[in-house]
Short mmCIF file of C-alpha atoms and ligand atoms in Angstrom, two decimals:
data_model
loop_
_atom_site.label_atom_id
_atom_site.label_comp_id
_atom_site.label_asym_id
_atom_site.label_seq_id
_atom_site.Cartn_x
_atom_site.Cartn_y
_atom_site.Cartn_z
CA MET A 739 121.47 77.68 97.98
CA ILE A 740 119.17 77.31 95.01
CA SER A 741 117.87 73.88 94.07
CA VAL A 742 115.57 73.43 91.14
CA SER A 743 114.14 70.09 90.26
CA GLY A 744 112.06 69.28 87.20
CA LEU A 745 111.33 72.98 86.81
CA THR A 746 108.95 73.57 83.91
CA LYS A 747 107.22 76.67 82.67
CA ARG A 748 104.46 76.72 80.12
CA PHE A 749 102.82 79.98 79.08
CA GLU A 750 99.16 79.59 78.19
CA MET A 751 98.29 81.78 75.24
CA ASP A 752 94.88 83.13 74.28
CA GLY A 753 93.06 80.53 72.24
CA GLY A 754 94.35 77.48 74.08
CA ALA A 755 97.84 77.31 72.59
CA SER A 756 100.76 77.23 74.95
CA VAL A 757 104.46 77.96 74.75
CA LEU A 758 106.90 75.75 76.54
CA ALA A 759 109.35 78.35 77.80
CA LEU A 760 111.31 76.01 80.03
CA SER A 761 111.38 72.23 79.79
CA PRO A 762 112.36 70.32 82.91
CA VAL A 763 115.47 71.87 84.42
CA THR A 764 117.14 70.20 87.35
CA HIS A 765 120.15 71.95 88.79
CA HIS A 766 121.78 72.89 92.04
CA ILE A 767 123.50 76.20 92.64
CA PRO A 768 125.70 76.20 95.74
CA GLU A 769 125.82 79.08 98.18
CA GLY A 770 128.22 81.81 97.12
CA ALA A 771 128.33 80.78 93.47
CA PHE A 772 128.44 83.33 90.70
CA VAL A 773 126.49 81.76 87.88
CA SER A 774 126.54 83.27 84.42
CA ILE A 775 123.65 82.23 82.24
CA VAL A 776 124.03 82.38 78.47
CA GLY A 777 121.83 81.26 75.63
CA PRO A 778 120.20 82.56 72.47
CA SER A 779 117.27 84.93 72.62
CA GLY A 780 114.02 83.32 73.68
CA CYS A 781 115.55 80.28 75.38
CA GLY A 782 113.96 81.04 78.71
CA LYS A 783 116.74 82.80 80.62
CA SER A 784 114.49 85.57 81.87
CA THR A 785 111.79 83.04 82.63
CA PHE A 786 114.22 81.02 84.72
CA LEU A 787 115.24 84.06 86.75
CA ARG A 788 111.64 85.14 87.22
CA LEU A 789 110.74 81.68 88.46
CA VAL A 790 113.58 81.73 90.96
CA ALA A 791 112.48 85.21 92.09
CA GLY A 792 108.91 84.03 92.58
CA LEU A 793 107.58 86.41 89.95
CA GLU A 794 106.24 83.54 87.89
CA GLU A 795 104.48 80.34 88.98
CA ALA A 796 106.15 77.12 87.92
CA SER A 797 103.97 74.86 85.79
CA ASP A 798 105.74 71.91 87.27
CA GLY A 799 108.71 71.08 89.45
CA THR A 800 110.09 72.78 92.53
CA ILE A 801 112.45 75.57 93.49
CA THR A 802 114.02 75.60 96.91
CA LEU A 803 115.84 78.66 98.19
CA ASP A 804 117.96 77.88 101.19
CA THR A 805 117.80 81.35 102.71
CA GLY A 806 116.25 80.68 106.08
CA ALA A 807 113.83 83.29 107.32
CA THR A 808 115.01 86.18 105.17
CA ARG A 809 111.96 88.20 104.29
CA ARG A 810 113.27 89.25 100.91
CA PRO A 811 115.65 86.54 99.78
CA VAL A 812 116.29 87.90 96.30
CA GLY A 813 117.32 91.18 94.80
CA PHE A 814 116.41 91.51 91.15
CA VAL A 815 117.87 93.71 88.43
CA PHE A 816 115.58 93.86 85.42
CA GLN A 817 116.57 94.13 81.80
CA ASP A 818 115.65 97.81 82.01
CA ALA A 819 115.90 99.76 85.19
CA VAL A 820 112.24 99.93 86.33
CA LEU A 821 112.81 102.84 88.67
CA LEU A 822 109.84 104.62 90.20
CA PRO A 823 109.78 107.76 88.02
CA TRP A 824 108.34 109.96 90.78
CA LYS A 825 111.16 109.24 93.19
CA THR A 826 114.65 110.67 93.12
CA VAL A 827 117.66 108.42 92.64
CA ARG A 828 118.25 108.40 96.38
CA ASP A 829 114.65 107.57 97.23
CA ASN A 830 114.55 104.84 94.60
CA ILE A 831 117.66 103.24 96.04
CA ARG A 832 116.36 103.45 99.59
CA PHE A 833 112.92 102.21 98.61
CA PRO A 834 113.57 98.62 99.74
CA LEU A 835 114.85 99.93 103.08
CA ASP A 836 112.00 102.36 103.59
CA THR A 837 109.34 99.78 102.80
CA ALA A 838 110.99 97.34 105.20
CA GLY A 839 110.70 99.93 107.95
CA ALA A 840 114.42 100.60 108.35
CA LYS A 841 115.46 103.67 110.31
CA LYS A 842 116.13 106.75 108.19
CA SER A 843 119.55 107.31 109.72
CA GLU A 844 120.62 103.73 109.13
CA GLY A 845 119.44 103.91 105.55
CA ASN A 846 121.22 107.18 104.77
CA LYS A 847 124.71 105.82 105.25
CA ARG A 848 124.03 102.62 103.36
CA VAL A 849 122.41 104.49 100.49
CA GLN A 850 125.30 106.93 100.17
CA GLU A 851 127.76 104.03 100.03
CA LEU A 852 125.73 102.40 97.27
CA ILE A 853 125.47 105.64 95.32
CA ASP A 854 129.23 106.05 95.47
CA LEU A 855 129.72 102.40 94.58
CA VAL A 856 127.71 102.58 91.38
CA GLY A 857 129.15 105.98 90.50
CA LEU A 858 126.07 108.13 90.79
CA THR A 859 127.57 110.61 93.23
CA GLY A 860 126.12 114.04 92.51
CA PHE A 861 122.93 112.65 91.04
CA GLU A 862 121.27 111.74 94.35
CA ASP A 863 118.44 114.20 93.87
CA ALA A 864 117.93 113.70 90.15
CA LEU A 865 114.73 112.16 88.86
CA PRO A 866 114.98 109.06 86.65
CA LYS A 867 113.90 111.08 83.61
CA GLN A 868 117.03 113.18 84.01
CA LEU A 869 119.37 110.18 83.82
CA SER A 870 120.76 108.27 80.88
CA GLY A 871 119.77 104.65 80.39
CA GLY A 872 123.04 103.40 81.83
CA MET A 873 122.77 105.64 84.87
CA ARG A 874 119.25 104.42 85.51
CA GLN A 875 120.50 100.87 85.33
CA ARG A 876 123.22 101.61 87.86
CA ALA A 877 120.61 103.07 90.20
CA ALA A 878 118.59 99.86 89.77
CA ILE A 879 121.63 97.79 90.71
CA ALA A 880 122.14 99.89 93.81
CA ARG A 881 118.48 99.42 94.73
CA ALA A 882 118.75 95.65 94.38
CA LEU A 883 121.68 95.71 96.78
CA ALA A 884 120.08 98.09 99.28
CA ASP A 885 118.57 95.60 101.68
CA ASP A 886 121.40 93.14 101.26
CA PRO A 887 119.61 90.07 99.88
CA PRO A 888 121.54 86.80 99.97
CA ILE A 889 120.65 86.09 96.35
CA LEU A 890 121.07 88.56 93.52
CA LEU A 891 119.39 87.89 90.19
CA MET A 892 120.44 90.05 87.26
CA ASP A 893 118.82 89.93 83.86
CA GLU A 894 121.22 91.45 81.33
CA PRO A 895 121.96 94.26 83.75
CA PHE A 896 124.69 95.87 81.68
CA SER A 897 123.21 95.73 78.20
CA ALA A 898 122.44 99.46 78.30
CA VAL A 899 125.82 100.74 79.50
CA ASP A 900 128.91 101.55 77.49
CA LEU A 901 131.82 99.13 77.35
CA LEU A 902 134.07 100.99 79.76
CA THR A 903 131.39 101.44 82.40
CA ARG A 904 130.43 97.86 81.86
CA GLU A 905 133.93 96.64 82.66
CA THR A 906 134.05 98.86 85.72
CA LEU A 907 130.69 97.54 86.89
CA ASN A 908 131.83 93.97 86.23
CA ASP A 909 134.78 94.51 88.54
CA GLU A 910 132.61 96.23 91.13
CA LEU A 911 130.20 93.34 90.98
CA LEU A 912 133.02 90.87 91.56
CA LYS A 913 134.15 92.94 94.52
CA ILE A 914 130.68 93.02 96.01
CA TRP A 915 130.38 89.30 95.47
CA LYS A 916 133.72 88.58 97.15
CA ALA A 917 132.95 90.92 100.02
CA THR A 918 129.42 89.72 100.70
CA GLY A 919 129.43 86.10 99.61
CA LYS A 920 126.12 86.58 97.82
CA THR A 921 124.86 83.99 95.40
CA ILE A 922 124.59 85.73 92.05
CA LEU A 923 122.82 84.65 88.88
CA LEU A 924 123.57 86.87 85.92
CA VAL A 925 122.08 86.55 82.46
CA THR A 926 124.23 87.96 79.69
CA HIS A 927 124.47 87.87 75.93
CA SER A 928 128.22 88.32 76.09
CA VAL A 929 130.17 85.07 76.40
CA GLU A 930 133.24 87.10 77.38
CA GLU A 931 131.36 88.63 80.28
CA ALA A 932 129.99 85.23 81.27
CA ALA A 933 133.48 83.72 81.33
CA TYR A 934 135.06 86.70 83.07
CA LEU A 935 132.54 86.83 85.91
CA GLY A 936 131.24 83.35 86.50
CA SER A 937 132.37 80.68 88.88
CA ASP A 938 129.85 78.55 87.03
CA ILE A 939 128.16 78.94 83.68
CA MET A 940 124.80 77.66 82.55
CA VAL A 941 124.32 77.36 78.80
CA MET A 942 120.70 77.19 77.71
CA SER A 943 119.19 76.27 74.38
CA PRO A 944 115.87 77.19 72.82
CA ARG A 945 112.68 75.55 71.60
CA PRO A 946 111.92 74.35 74.13
CA GLY A 947 114.12 76.24 76.59
CA ARG A 948 116.33 73.88 78.52
CA LEU A 949 119.64 73.65 80.29
CA LYS A 950 122.08 72.40 77.69
CA LYS A 951 125.34 72.37 79.56
CA THR A 952 127.01 73.65 82.70
CA TYR A 953 130.60 74.69 83.20
CA SER A 954 132.56 75.01 86.37
CA VAL A 955 135.06 77.76 85.63
CA ASP A 956 138.51 77.19 87.05
CA LEU A 957 139.96 80.60 86.32
CA PRO A 958 141.42 82.02 89.52
CA TYR A 959 139.92 84.92 91.45
CA PRO A 960 140.40 87.80 91.78
CA ARG A 961 139.77 88.25 88.09
CA THR A 962 141.60 91.15 86.57
CA PRO A 963 142.36 92.34 83.04
CA GLU A 964 145.17 89.76 83.11
CA THR A 965 142.54 87.04 83.38
CA LYS A 966 141.51 87.90 79.85
CA ALA A 967 145.00 87.00 78.67
CA LEU A 968 144.93 83.49 80.15
CA PRO A 969 144.69 80.59 77.70
CA GLY A 970 141.97 79.03 79.88
CA TYR A 971 139.83 82.11 79.42
CA HIS A 972 140.16 82.00 75.65
CA ALA A 973 139.41 78.29 75.54
CA LEU A 974 136.29 78.81 77.65
CA VAL A 975 135.07 81.69 75.50
CA SER A 976 135.47 79.69 72.34
CA ASP A 977 133.75 76.65 73.90
CA LEU A 978 130.81 78.86 74.86
CA ARG A 979 130.73 80.32 71.36
CA SER A 980 130.50 76.92 69.76
CA ASP A 981 127.83 75.83 72.28
CA LEU A 982 125.74 78.80 71.29
CA ARG A 983 126.36 78.23 67.59
CA GLU A 984 125.15 74.63 67.87
CA THR A 985 121.92 75.74 69.44
CA GLU A 986 121.07 78.13 66.63
CA MET B 1089 108.15 129.73 83.84
CA PRO B 1090 108.14 131.33 80.35
CA ARG B 1091 105.34 128.96 79.36
CA GLN B 1092 103.26 130.15 82.29
CA ILE B 1093 103.92 133.79 81.48
CA ARG B 1094 102.97 133.22 77.88
CA SER B 1095 99.70 131.51 78.72
CA PHE B 1096 99.00 134.31 81.20
CA ILE B 1097 99.47 136.88 78.43
CA GLU B 1098 97.30 134.83 76.09
CA TYR B 1099 94.53 134.60 78.66
CA GLY B 1100 94.83 138.31 79.38
CA ALA B 1101 94.68 139.28 75.71
CA ALA B 1102 91.61 137.16 75.08
CA LEU B 1103 89.89 138.62 78.13
CA ALA B 1104 90.75 142.18 77.14
CA LEU B 1105 89.39 141.61 73.65
CA LEU B 1106 86.15 140.29 75.06
CA LEU B 1107 85.87 143.26 77.41
CA VAL B 1108 86.37 145.75 74.58
CA ALA B 1109 83.74 143.99 72.45
CA TRP B 1110 81.36 144.07 75.38
CA TRP B 1111 81.97 147.71 76.05
CA TYR B 1112 81.49 148.53 72.37
CA ALA B 1113 78.24 146.61 72.13
CA SER B 1114 76.73 148.17 75.23
CA GLY B 1115 78.04 151.71 74.64
CA PRO B 1116 78.73 152.99 71.11
CA MET B 1117 76.56 150.33 69.48
CA GLY B 1118 73.68 151.26 71.71
CA MET B 1119 72.26 147.93 72.86
CA PRO B 1120 69.43 148.51 75.39
CA LYS B 1121 70.53 148.34 79.01
CA TYR B 1122 68.08 145.62 80.03
CA LEU B 1123 69.53 143.35 77.36
CA LEU B 1124 73.18 144.13 77.79
CA PRO B 1125 74.41 146.15 80.75
CA SER B 1126 77.63 148.04 80.30
CA PRO B 1127 80.83 146.65 81.81
CA GLN B 1128 80.95 149.70 84.07
CA ALA B 1129 77.49 148.98 85.50
CA THR B 1130 78.35 145.32 85.95
CA PHE B 1131 81.61 146.00 87.73
CA SER B 1132 80.10 148.65 89.94
CA THR B 1133 77.37 146.21 90.99
CA LEU B 1134 80.02 143.63 91.69
CA TRP B 1135 82.10 146.12 93.62
CA LYS B 1136 79.14 147.23 95.72
CA MET B 1137 78.35 143.66 96.66
CA MET B 1138 81.93 143.04 97.58
CA VAL B 1139 82.06 146.09 99.77
CA ASP B 1140 78.75 145.58 101.55
CA GLY B 1141 79.63 141.92 101.98
CA SER B 1142 76.48 140.50 100.41
CA LEU B 1143 78.51 138.69 97.72
CA TRP B 1144 80.72 136.57 99.92
CA PRO B 1145 78.17 134.12 101.36
CA HIS B 1146 76.98 133.30 97.85
CA LEU B 1147 80.45 132.87 96.46
CA TRP B 1148 81.48 130.82 99.46
CA PHE B 1149 78.39 128.62 99.18
CA THR B 1150 79.13 127.74 95.56
CA VAL B 1151 82.86 127.23 96.11
CA HIS B 1152 82.21 125.11 99.17
CA ASN B 1153 79.78 122.86 97.29
CA ILE B 1154 82.13 122.46 94.37
CA VAL B 1155 85.06 121.58 96.59
CA MET B 1156 83.01 119.16 98.66
CA GLY B 1157 81.46 117.48 95.62
CA LEU B 1158 84.81 117.35 93.88
CA ALA B 1159 86.54 115.84 96.90
CA ILE B 1160 83.89 113.22 97.62
CA GLY B 1161 83.49 112.40 93.93
CA ALA B 1162 87.23 112.08 93.44
CA VAL B 1163 87.76 109.83 96.45
CA ALA B 1164 84.80 107.63 95.52
CA GLY B 1165 85.84 107.52 91.86
CA ILE B 1166 89.39 106.53 92.71
CA ALA B 1167 88.21 103.98 95.28
CA LEU B 1168 85.80 102.25 92.89
CA ALA B 1169 88.39 102.37 90.11
CA TYR B 1170 90.89 100.62 92.37
CA VAL B 1171 88.38 97.96 93.36
CA LEU B 1172 87.46 97.34 89.72
CA TYR B 1173 91.13 97.23 88.78
CA LYS B 1174 91.91 94.72 91.51
CA LEU B 1175 88.86 92.57 90.73
CA PRO B 1176 88.68 92.18 86.94
CA ARG B 1177 85.75 89.76 87.30
CA LEU B 1178 83.69 92.38 89.09
CA SER B 1179 84.66 94.92 86.50
CA THR B 1180 83.32 92.84 83.60
CA LEU B 1181 80.14 92.36 85.61
CA LEU B 1182 79.74 96.07 86.34
CA ASP B 1183 80.84 97.30 82.94
CA GLY B 1184 77.33 97.43 81.47
CA PRO B 1185 75.56 99.15 84.37
CA LEU B 1186 78.39 101.64 84.70
CA VAL B 1187 78.20 102.62 81.04
CA VAL B 1188 74.46 103.19 81.40
CA LEU B 1189 74.96 105.33 84.51
CA GLN B 1190 77.86 107.16 82.99
CA THR B 1191 75.98 108.13 79.85
CA ALA B 1192 72.78 109.00 81.73
CA PRO B 1193 72.20 112.76 81.47
CA LYS B 1194 72.83 113.67 85.09
CA ILE B 1195 71.78 117.27 84.53
CA ALA B 1196 68.39 116.15 83.28
CA LEU B 1197 68.10 114.09 86.44
CA ALA B 1198 68.66 117.12 88.66
CA PRO B 1199 64.94 117.63 89.40
CA LEU B 1200 64.72 113.97 90.34
CA PHE B 1201 67.60 114.42 92.77
CA VAL B 1202 65.60 117.23 94.38
CA VAL B 1203 62.61 114.93 94.72
CA TRP B 1204 64.81 112.24 96.26
CA PHE B 1205 67.12 114.29 98.41
CA GLY B 1206 65.08 117.39 99.16
CA LEU B 1207 65.64 121.08 98.60
CA GLY B 1208 68.70 121.32 100.81
CA LEU B 1209 72.40 120.72 100.42
CA ALA B 1210 72.13 116.97 99.89
CA ALA B 1211 70.55 117.15 96.44
CA LYS B 1212 73.12 119.71 95.31
CA LEU B 1213 76.03 117.61 96.49
CA VAL B 1214 74.56 114.49 94.91
CA LEU B 1215 74.30 116.25 91.56
CA ILE B 1216 77.86 117.56 91.72
CA PHE B 1217 79.08 114.18 92.94
CA SER B 1218 77.39 112.36 90.07
CA LEU B 1219 79.04 114.71 87.60
CA VAL B 1220 82.53 114.38 89.10
CA PHE B 1221 82.46 110.69 89.94
CA PHE B 1222 82.40 109.25 86.43
CA PRO B 1223 85.20 111.22 84.77
CA VAL B 1224 87.43 110.49 87.77
CA LEU B 1225 86.44 106.82 87.72
CA ILE B 1226 87.27 106.51 84.03
CA GLY B 1227 90.52 108.46 84.34
CA ALA B 1228 91.66 106.55 87.41
CA LEU B 1229 90.77 103.21 85.89
CA ALA B 1230 92.81 104.04 82.79
CA GLY B 1231 95.63 105.14 85.10
CA PHE B 1232 95.59 101.96 87.17
CA ARG B 1233 95.28 99.70 84.15
CA GLY B 1234 98.18 101.43 82.45
CA ILE B 1235 100.66 100.71 85.24
CA ASP B 1236 103.84 99.08 83.97
CA SER B 1237 103.60 95.39 84.91
CA ARG B 1238 107.21 95.45 86.05
CA MET B 1239 106.24 97.83 88.82
CA HIS B 1240 104.08 95.00 90.07
CA ASP B 1241 107.05 92.69 89.86
CA LEU B 1242 108.87 95.16 92.06
CA ALA B 1243 105.99 95.17 94.54
CA VAL B 1244 106.05 91.38 94.65
CA LEU B 1245 109.83 91.25 95.06
CA LEU B 1246 109.77 93.74 97.89
CA LYS B 1247 106.78 91.95 99.44
CA LEU B 1248 104.95 95.25 99.80
CA ARG B 1249 101.85 95.21 101.95
CA PRO B 1250 98.63 96.15 100.12
CA LEU B 1251 98.57 99.66 101.57
CA GLN B 1252 102.25 100.23 100.83
CA ARG B 1253 101.67 99.10 97.33
CA PHE B 1254 98.68 101.40 96.92
CA TRP B 1255 100.37 104.52 98.25
CA GLN B 1256 103.88 103.89 97.00
CA ILE B 1257 103.25 102.46 93.55
CA ASP B 1258 99.68 102.24 92.27
CA MET B 1259 98.45 105.67 93.31
CA PRO B 1260 101.40 107.75 92.06
CA ALA B 1261 101.51 105.73 88.85
CA ALA B 1262 97.81 106.36 88.20
CA LEU B 1263 97.95 110.08 89.07
CA PRO B 1264 98.30 111.29 85.47
CA GLY B 1265 95.07 109.47 84.56
CA ILE B 1266 93.37 110.66 87.72
CA PHE B 1267 94.21 114.27 86.89
CA VAL B 1268 92.69 113.94 83.43
CA GLY B 1269 89.46 112.85 85.13
CA LEU B 1270 89.69 115.51 87.82
CA LYS B 1271 90.05 118.35 85.34
CA ILE B 1272 87.01 117.24 83.39
CA GLY B 1273 85.19 116.67 86.68
CA ALA B 1274 86.01 120.15 87.96
CA VAL B 1275 84.33 121.83 84.99
CA GLN B 1276 81.35 119.54 85.44
CA ALA B 1277 81.25 120.31 89.14
CA LEU B 1278 80.92 124.01 88.44
CA VAL B 1279 78.08 123.41 85.99
CA GLY B 1280 76.40 121.10 88.48
CA ALA B 1281 76.76 123.51 91.38
CA VAL B 1282 75.26 126.45 89.49
CA LEU B 1283 72.48 124.32 88.04
CA ALA B 1284 71.55 122.95 91.44
CA GLU B 1285 71.30 126.50 92.75
CA TRP B 1286 69.00 127.45 89.91
CA ILE B 1287 66.61 124.72 90.93
CA SER B 1288 66.29 125.40 94.62
CA GLY B 1289 67.56 127.35 97.56
CA SER B 1290 68.52 130.97 98.07
CA ASP B 1291 72.29 130.80 98.15
CA GLY B 1292 75.09 130.67 95.63
CA LEU B 1293 76.04 132.25 92.35
CA GLY B 1294 73.39 130.20 90.57
CA TYR B 1295 70.74 131.60 92.87
CA LEU B 1296 72.00 135.14 92.18
CA MET B 1297 71.51 134.49 88.47
CA THR B 1298 67.90 133.30 88.77
CA TYR B 1299 67.11 136.10 91.23
CA ALA B 1300 68.65 138.74 88.94
CA GLY B 1301 66.90 137.27 85.92
CA ALA B 1302 63.52 137.24 87.61
CA THR B 1303 63.86 140.86 88.78
CA TYR B 1304 65.43 142.19 85.56
CA LYS B 1305 68.63 143.17 87.34
CA THR B 1306 70.79 142.46 84.33
CA PRO B 1307 73.96 144.02 85.76
CA LEU B 1308 73.68 141.62 88.69
CA LEU B 1309 73.04 138.73 86.30
CA PHE B 1310 76.12 139.63 84.35
CA ALA B 1311 78.14 140.02 87.49
CA ALA B 1312 77.15 136.52 88.60
CA VAL B 1313 77.92 135.05 85.20
CA LEU B 1314 81.27 136.81 85.14
CA LEU B 1315 82.13 135.57 88.58
CA THR B 1316 81.14 132.02 87.66
CA SER B 1317 83.41 132.14 84.61
CA LEU B 1318 86.26 133.45 86.72
CA LEU B 1319 85.63 130.67 89.21
CA GLY B 1320 85.87 128.14 86.40
CA ILE B 1321 89.16 129.59 85.24
CA ALA B 1322 90.50 129.68 88.79
CA LEU B 1323 89.48 126.07 89.33
CA HIS B 1324 91.18 124.96 86.15
CA ALA B 1325 94.31 127.00 86.85
CA GLY B 1326 94.46 125.69 90.41
CA LEU B 1327 94.23 122.08 89.30
CA THR B 1328 96.77 122.62 86.54
CA ALA B 1329 99.17 124.17 89.04
CA ILE B 1330 98.78 121.25 91.42
CA GLU B 1331 99.16 118.83 88.54
CA SER B 1332 102.38 120.31 87.24
CA ARG B 1333 103.74 120.20 90.77
CA VAL B 1334 102.67 116.68 91.58
CA LEU B 1335 103.51 115.29 88.15
CA ALA B 1336 106.84 117.04 87.70
CA TRP B 1337 108.45 113.61 87.42
CA LYS B 1338 106.53 112.81 84.28
CA VAL B 1339 108.36 112.68 80.99
CA GLN B 1340 106.68 115.34 78.89
CA ASP B 1341 106.01 113.92 75.47
CA GLY B 1342 105.29 116.21 72.59
CA ARG B 1343 104.74 119.43 74.46
N1 ATP C 706 104.42 86.34 79.71
C1 ATP C 706 104.63 85.52 78.67
N2 ATP C 706 103.59 85.06 77.97
C2 ATP C 706 103.79 84.19 76.94
N3 ATP C 706 105.00 83.76 76.54
C3 ATP C 706 106.07 84.20 77.19
C4 ATP C 706 105.95 85.12 78.29
N4 ATP C 706 107.19 85.38 78.75
C5 ATP C 706 108.02 84.68 77.96
N5 ATP C 706 107.36 83.96 77.04
C6 ATP C 706 107.95 83.05 76.04
O1 ATP C 706 108.87 82.23 76.70
C7 ATP C 706 110.04 82.06 75.94
C8 ATP C 706 111.24 82.40 76.74
O2 ATP C 706 111.22 83.79 77.02
P1 ATP C 706 112.33 84.51 77.87
O3 ATP C 706 111.94 85.92 78.01
O4 ATP C 706 112.57 83.76 79.11
O5 ATP C 706 113.61 84.40 76.92
P2 ATP C 706 115.08 84.97 77.15
O6 ATP C 706 116.00 83.84 77.10
O7 ATP C 706 115.12 85.84 78.34
O8 ATP C 706 115.28 85.85 75.84
P3 ATP C 706 116.13 87.20 75.66
O9 ATP C 706 117.54 86.81 75.59
O10 ATP C 706 115.65 87.72 74.35
O11 ATP C 706 115.79 88.08 76.80
C9 ATP C 706 109.86 82.89 74.68
O12 ATP C 706 109.50 82.03 73.63
C10 ATP C 706 108.73 83.82 74.99
O13 ATP C 706 107.95 84.03 73.85
MG1 MG C 707 115.37 87.91 78.67
#
């Protein structure tokens, strides 16, 4: 689904200096994978996602998205919500549909489903400024799902929501993934979240940012609170912890 | 709502105070009539002109010119701002000339505009336009340049067409800046409109002032001045009302 080969990103700074944000990364992500990406701050996780999304030009190497003729192959959830402040929650969520020229009536049903899914029922007509940070983030997730992209890229989507909501959203995300077969890349600072969600895990290390290790997670789906009691889960979490500690 | 009511009361109180001072100066204090007409004389002149209909063409002329100049100036200012924002190279090239033009005293150039564009409407509109254009340009440019870069990421992700992007993202995001420019421009437009009428023509509130001044009809002069001030207040209030409606989504900081 996503093949990157020799992917490199160098940021040119004012004055001729440059930062190597990503040193050659070669990796293949199969269709329908749920990849958790972990790594210390500044190791190029966001840069990697932005490259895959086409928001950043690669300095070197190639990215191939195997999505056929889909006009918008990726949905993206930013670190903060990035809603359009002049649009209501509903209009923000339907923005991808409206700008793709979808019929109003078709959009309405889809948007209401998404609003219910992310738990924003009753806030359809609220403006972003009237929402909490976590609610805004949930609206942003709904927006990313609105036009049903085959690939979903999420950059620390749950860092602004409380633990309980976060667990609920994790389970919802797994449900959406199972139901739709989307390929999901999710950056997180929580190794527990990475282990709980991922079918695969990418561990990155800094200076220069690179792919240090990949895991194929063999915990069974569906993942439930019981998953967190499995010995395999605990072993994985502690492996990830020590990977991250080594990179410090 | 309470904020609006409060500012209404504040405006009203200030106006009433001014009126009382005026009345006192012209009546009990005994200022000569040809220097300071009484409020009564001024209002009765105004009332007469309203009733016999001779006021309306003048008022309409001035309002029409202001609105036209404001509209054309705003559209042009926003358009150039967008071009400069999209083409940073061009904007560094045009920075110098624009600063010169912007700081040029447009009002002092008014007679030149008459020489260039004649005694008719064109010169008046050009003057108003030149006064509105720059504040809107500056405000809009600041608005466009201040757009959150992640909104652009969104536009790229959603593969928005240029027009979609302009109307759906860039324009609404720049509106706060544009309104700052518009409000400054509106005051300037009023000044420009009245000044242009002083210079030439026989229509408008500005013309009424020069006519009244030349014929020592001070009540008429005062009536015209009063009306012009009211027009300025109405213009400002109108724009503020539109702004608070259009920018209701904005997070109010401080106030
Ligand atoms: N636009 C940019 N210009 C210059 N340098 C940048 C830019 N974006 C990122 N970098 C640099 O690239 C490196 C990787 O940044 P990136 O944002 O990808 O890290 P990250 O892994 O997402 O970190 P975090 O976990 O804190 O979000 C950092 O050293 C950062 O300084
Ligand atoms: Mg990041």
